[in-house]
Amino acid sequence: MASARIYALPVAAMAAIVLASNVAVQYPVFAEIGGLQLADLLTFGAFTYPFAFLVTDLTNRRYGPGVARRVVYAGFAAAVVCSLVVPPVLYDLGLLGFSTTAERLFRIAVASGGAFLMAQLLDIAVFNRLRQDSWWRAPAASSLSGSVLDTVTFFTVAFAQFFLFLGANDEFALESARLLGLFSMEAPRWVSWAIGDFTVKLAIAVFALIPYRVIMQRFMPYRPQPA
């Protein structure tokens, strides 16, 4: 019973973030900043997914790496299932204007699940290494390193030509366009998407230090469990 109570909240929070992100990622951010069309770069999923690192870090801080890894494994399962199920469900409900082939869904699921798992496990490892440093250093460094790995892994596996063996390409993502829609240099669209996504992850990682500090001080004194 005690073990169930330990896992209930972090697993529920992680699953909620993964589900919300898989829904939100289907919808672009229609806004413009200084000539930069955000809809060409960002979806709302970029603003929800980084909070998964907050859940991982708080769990790690409170219960130690063993529990944090198990929460990540639950999140990994949710990421794979949601990547396969959410887009068809939204399309069937009339909430999404395009359908995705089974081949593309599989490739996106591999990219999403793989990126999530590797990034979160790296987050745990970095956090543990810096646990005894200043309160902000462990969550900042772990979220930053995890975000880098997550972005590189997801966008390359989901869109790069090299991973064609996992499923069909997205021809629109592979088309050359001005980098970020601003610069004369051209690159595949998915490269600009990756840059935009990573920029938001950095901003959220900084912002998330605030709730991390508040929750850590008030509710989560460090009581590590065996790794």
CSV table of C-alpha atoms in Angstrom, one decimal:
chain,number,residue,atom,x,y,z
A,1,MET,CA,0.0,0.0,0.0
A,2,ALA,CA,2.8,2.4,0.9
A,3,SER,CA,4.5,1.6,-2.4
A,4,ALA,CA,1.3,2.4,-4.3
A,5,ARG,CA,1.0,5.7,-2.6
A,6,ILE,CA,4.6,6.6,-3.6
A,7,TYR,CA,4.0,6.0,-7.3
A,8,ALA,CA,0.4,7.2,-7.6
A,9,LEU,CA,1.0,10.9,-7.9
A,10,PRO,CA,4.1,11.0,-10.0
A,11,VAL,CA,2.9,8.4,-12.4
A,12,ALA,CA,-0.5,10.2,-12.7
A,13,ALA,CA,1.3,13.5,-13.3
A,14,MET,CA,3.6,12.0,-15.9
A,15,ALA,CA,0.8,10.3,-17.7
A,16,ALA,CA,-1.3,13.5,-17.8
A,17,ILE,CA,1.6,15.5,-19.2
A,18,VAL,CA,2.4,12.9,-21.9
A,19,LEU,CA,-1.3,12.7,-22.9
A,20,ALA,CA,-1.7,16.5,-22.9
A,21,SER,CA,1.4,16.9,-25.0
A,22,ASN,CA,0.3,14.3,-27.5
A,23,VAL,CA,-2.9,16.2,-28.0
A,24,ALA,CA,-1.4,19.7,-27.9
A,25,VAL,CA,1.3,18.8,-30.4
A,26,GLN,CA,-1.3,18.4,-33.1
A,27,TYR,CA,-2.1,22.1,-33.0
A,28,PRO,CA,0.3,24.9,-34.2
A,29,VAL,CA,0.8,28.1,-32.3
A,30,PHE,CA,-0.8,30.8,-34.6
A,31,ALA,CA,1.1,33.9,-33.6
A,32,GLU,CA,3.7,36.2,-35.0
A,33,ILE,CA,6.7,37.7,-33.3
A,34,GLY,CA,8.8,40.2,-35.3
A,35,GLY,CA,8.0,38.6,-38.6
A,36,LEU,CA,8.6,35.1,-37.2
A,37,GLN,CA,5.5,32.9,-37.9
A,38,LEU,CA,5.3,30.6,-34.9
A,39,ALA,CA,2.8,28.3,-36.6
A,40,ASP,CA,5.6,27.3,-38.9
A,41,LEU,CA,7.8,26.3,-36.0
A,42,LEU,CA,5.8,25.4,-32.9
A,43,THR,CA,2.9,23.5,-31.6
A,44,PHE,CA,1.3,23.8,-28.2
A,45,GLY,CA,2.9,20.5,-27.2
A,46,ALA,CA,6.3,22.3,-26.9
A,47,PHE,CA,4.9,24.1,-23.9
A,48,THR,CA,3.5,21.1,-22.0
A,49,TYR,CA,6.0,18.3,-22.6
A,50,PRO,CA,9.0,20.0,-20.8
A,51,PHE,CA,7.1,19.7,-17.5
A,52,ALA,CA,7.8,16.0,-17.6
A,53,PHE,CA,11.4,16.8,-16.5
A,54,LEU,CA,9.9,18.7,-13.5
A,55,VAL,CA,8.0,15.5,-12.5
A,56,THR,CA,11.1,13.4,-12.9
A,57,ASP,CA,13.3,15.8,-10.9
A,58,LEU,CA,10.9,16.1,-8.1
A,59,THR,CA,10.4,12.4,-7.9
A,60,ASN,CA,14.2,11.9,-7.9
A,61,ARG,CA,14.6,14.5,-5.2
A,62,ARG,CA,11.9,13.0,-3.0
A,63,TYR,CA,12.3,9.3,-3.5
A,64,GLY,CA,15.7,8.7,-5.3
A,65,PRO,CA,16.6,7.4,-8.7
A,66,GLY,CA,15.0,4.0,-8.4
A,67,VAL,CA,11.5,5.3,-8.1
A,68,ALA,CA,12.2,8.1,-10.6
A,69,ARG,CA,13.3,5.5,-13.2
A,70,ARG,CA,10.1,3.5,-12.7
A,71,VAL,CA,8.0,6.6,-13.2
A,72,VAL,CA,9.9,7.2,-16.4
A,73,TYR,CA,9.2,3.7,-17.6
A,74,ALA,CA,5.5,4.3,-17.0
A,75,GLY,CA,5.8,7.6,-18.9
A,76,PHE,CA,7.5,5.8,-21.8
A,77,ALA,CA,4.7,3.3,-22.1
A,78,ALA,CA,2.2,6.2,-22.1
A,79,ALA,CA,4.2,8.1,-24.7
A,80,VAL,CA,4.2,5.1,-27.1
A,81,VAL,CA,0.5,4.4,-26.7
A,82,CYS,CA,-0.5,8.0,-27.0
A,83,SER,CA,1.6,8.5,-30.1
A,84,LEU,CA,-0.3,5.6,-31.8
A,85,VAL,CA,-3.8,6.3,-30.5
A,86,VAL,CA,-4.2,10.1,-30.1
A,87,PRO,CA,-4.0,11.3,-33.7
A,88,PRO,CA,-6.5,8.8,-35.1
A,89,VAL,CA,-8.9,9.5,-32.2
A,90,LEU,CA,-8.7,13.3,-32.7
A,91,TYR,CA,-9.2,12.8,-36.5
A,92,ASP,CA,-12.3,10.6,-35.9
A,93,LEU,CA,-13.7,13.2,-33.6
A,94,GLY,CA,-13.3,15.9,-36.2
A,95,LEU,CA,-10.8,17.7,-34.0
A,96,LEU,CA,-7.9,17.2,-36.5
A,97,GLY,CA,-8.0,18.1,-40.1
A,98,PHE,CA,-5.6,15.4,-41.4
A,99,SER,CA,-5.1,11.7,-40.9
A,100,THR,CA,-1.8,10.0,-40.4
A,101,THR,CA,-0.9,6.6,-42.0
A,102,ALA,CA,-0.1,3.7,-39.8
A,103,GLU,CA,3.4,3.7,-41.1
A,104,ARG,CA,4.0,7.3,-40.0
A,105,LEU,CA,2.3,6.6,-36.7
A,106,PHE,CA,4.7,3.8,-36.0
A,107,ARG,CA,7.7,5.9,-36.8
A,108,ILE,CA,6.5,8.8,-34.7
A,109,ALA,CA,5.8,6.4,-31.8
A,110,VAL,CA,9.3,5.0,-32.0
A,111,ALA,CA,10.7,8.6,-32.1
A,112,SER,CA,8.6,9.8,-29.3
A,113,GLY,CA,9.0,6.8,-27.0
A,114,GLY,CA,12.8,6.5,-27.6
A,115,ALA,CA,13.4,10.2,-27.2
A,116,PHE,CA,11.4,10.3,-24.0
A,117,LEU,CA,13.1,7.3,-22.4
A,118,MET,CA,16.7,8.3,-23.2
A,119,ALA,CA,16.2,11.9,-22.2
A,120,GLN,CA,14.5,11.2,-18.9
A,121,LEU,CA,17.1,8.6,-17.9
A,122,LEU,CA,19.8,11.1,-18.8
A,123,ASP,CA,18.0,13.6,-16.7
A,124,ILE,CA,18.0,11.2,-13.7
A,125,ALA,CA,21.7,10.5,-14.1
A,126,VAL,CA,22.7,14.2,-14.3
A,127,PHE,CA,20.5,15.1,-11.4
A,128,ASN,CA,22.0,12.5,-9.2
A,129,ARG,CA,25.6,13.6,-10.1
A,130,LEU,CA,24.7,17.2,-9.0
A,131,ARG,CA,22.3,16.5,-6.2
A,132,GLN,CA,24.5,17.9,-3.5
A,133,ASP,CA,25.3,21.2,-5.3
A,134,SER,CA,23.2,24.4,-5.2
A,135,TRP,CA,19.5,23.7,-5.2
A,136,TRP,CA,19.0,24.9,-8.8
A,137,ARG,CA,22.0,23.3,-10.4
A,138,ALA,CA,20.8,19.7,-10.5
A,139,PRO,CA,17.3,20.4,-12.0
A,140,ALA,CA,18.7,23.0,-14.4
A,141,ALA,CA,21.6,20.9,-15.7
A,142,SER,CA,19.5,17.7,-15.9
A,143,SER,CA,16.6,19.4,-17.7
A,144,LEU,CA,19.0,21.1,-20.2
A,145,SER,CA,20.9,17.9,-21.0
A,146,GLY,CA,17.7,15.9,-21.3
A,147,SER,CA,16.1,18.5,-23.5
A,148,VAL,CA,19.1,18.4,-25.9
A,149,LEU,CA,18.9,14.7,-26.2
A,150,ASP,CA,15.1,14.6,-26.5
A,151,THR,CA,15.1,17.2,-29.3
A,152,VAL,CA,17.9,15.6,-31.3
A,153,THR,CA,16.6,12.1,-30.9
A,154,PHE,CA,12.9,12.8,-31.7
A,155,PHE,CA,13.4,15.1,-34.7
A,156,THR,CA,16.1,13.0,-36.4
A,157,VAL,CA,14.3,9.7,-35.9
A,158,ALA,CA,10.9,11.1,-36.9
A,159,PHE,CA,12.0,13.1,-39.9
A,160,ALA,CA,15.6,12.5,-41.1
A,161,GLN,CA,16.1,10.4,-44.3
A,162,PHE,CA,18.5,8.1,-42.4
A,163,PHE,CA,15.6,6.6,-40.4
A,164,LEU,CA,13.4,5.8,-43.5
A,165,PHE,CA,13.6,2.1,-42.5
A,166,LEU,CA,11.3,2.9,-39.6
A,167,GLY,CA,8.5,4.2,-41.7
A,168,ALA,CA,7.5,6.6,-44.4
A,169,ASN,CA,8.9,10.1,-44.6
A,170,ASP,CA,6.9,13.3,-44.2
A,171,GLU,CA,7.6,15.0,-47.5
A,172,PHE,CA,6.5,18.4,-46.2
A,173,ALA,CA,9.0,18.1,-43.3
A,174,LEU,CA,11.8,17.3,-45.7
A,175,GLU,CA,11.1,20.3,-48.0
A,176,SER,CA,13.8,23.0,-48.0
A,177,ALA,CA,12.7,26.4,-46.6
A,178,ARG,CA,14.4,29.4,-45.1
A,179,LEU,CA,15.8,28.6,-41.7
A,180,LEU,CA,13.2,29.6,-39.1
A,181,GLY,CA,11.4,31.4,-41.9
A,182,LEU,CA,13.8,34.4,-41.4
A,183,PHE,CA,17.3,33.6,-42.7
A,184,SER,CA,18.5,33.3,-46.3
A,185,MET,CA,20.1,29.9,-45.5
A,186,GLU,CA,17.8,27.0,-46.3
A,187,ALA,CA,17.3,23.7,-44.4
A,188,PRO,CA,14.6,21.0,-44.2
A,189,ARG,CA,11.6,22.3,-42.4
A,190,TRP,CA,12.1,19.8,-39.5
A,191,VAL,CA,15.4,21.5,-38.6
A,192,SER,CA,13.6,24.8,-38.0
A,193,TRP,CA,10.9,22.8,-36.0
A,194,ALA,CA,13.6,21.3,-33.9
A,195,ILE,CA,15.2,24.7,-33.2
A,196,GLY,CA,11.9,26.2,-32.2
A,197,ASP,CA,11.0,23.3,-30.0
A,198,PHE,CA,14.4,23.4,-28.2
A,199,THR,CA,14.1,27.1,-27.6
A,200,VAL,CA,10.8,26.7,-25.8
A,201,LYS,CA,12.2,23.8,-23.8
A,202,LEU,CA,15.0,26.0,-22.5
A,203,ALA,CA,12.5,28.7,-21.5
A,204,ILE,CA,10.3,26.2,-19.7
A,205,ALA,CA,13.3,24.6,-18.0
A,206,VAL,CA,14.1,28.0,-16.5
A,207,PHE,CA,10.5,28.8,-15.5
A,208,ALA,CA,10.1,25.3,-14.0
A,209,LEU,CA,12.8,26.1,-11.4
A,210,ILE,CA,10.2,28.2,-9.6
A,211,PRO,CA,7.6,25.4,-8.9
A,212,TYR,CA,10.5,23.0,-8.3
A,213,ARG,CA,11.9,25.3,-5.5
A,214,VAL,CA,8.5,25.9,-4.0
A,215,ILE,CA,7.4,22.2,-4.0
A,216,MET,CA,10.8,21.0,-2.9
A,217,GLN,CA,10.9,23.3,0.2
A,218,ARG,CA,7.3,22.8,1.3
A,219,PHE,CA,6.4,19.3,0.4
A,220,MET,CA,9.4,17.2,-0.5
A,221,PRO,CA,12.2,16.8,1.9
A,222,TYR,CA,14.8,14.4,0.5
A,223,ARG,CA,14.2,10.8,1.5
A,224,PRO,CA,16.0,8.6,-1.0
A,225,GLN,CA,14.9,5.0,-1.7
A,226,PRO,CA,17.3,2.3,-2.9
A,227,ALA,CA,18.4,2.7,-6.5
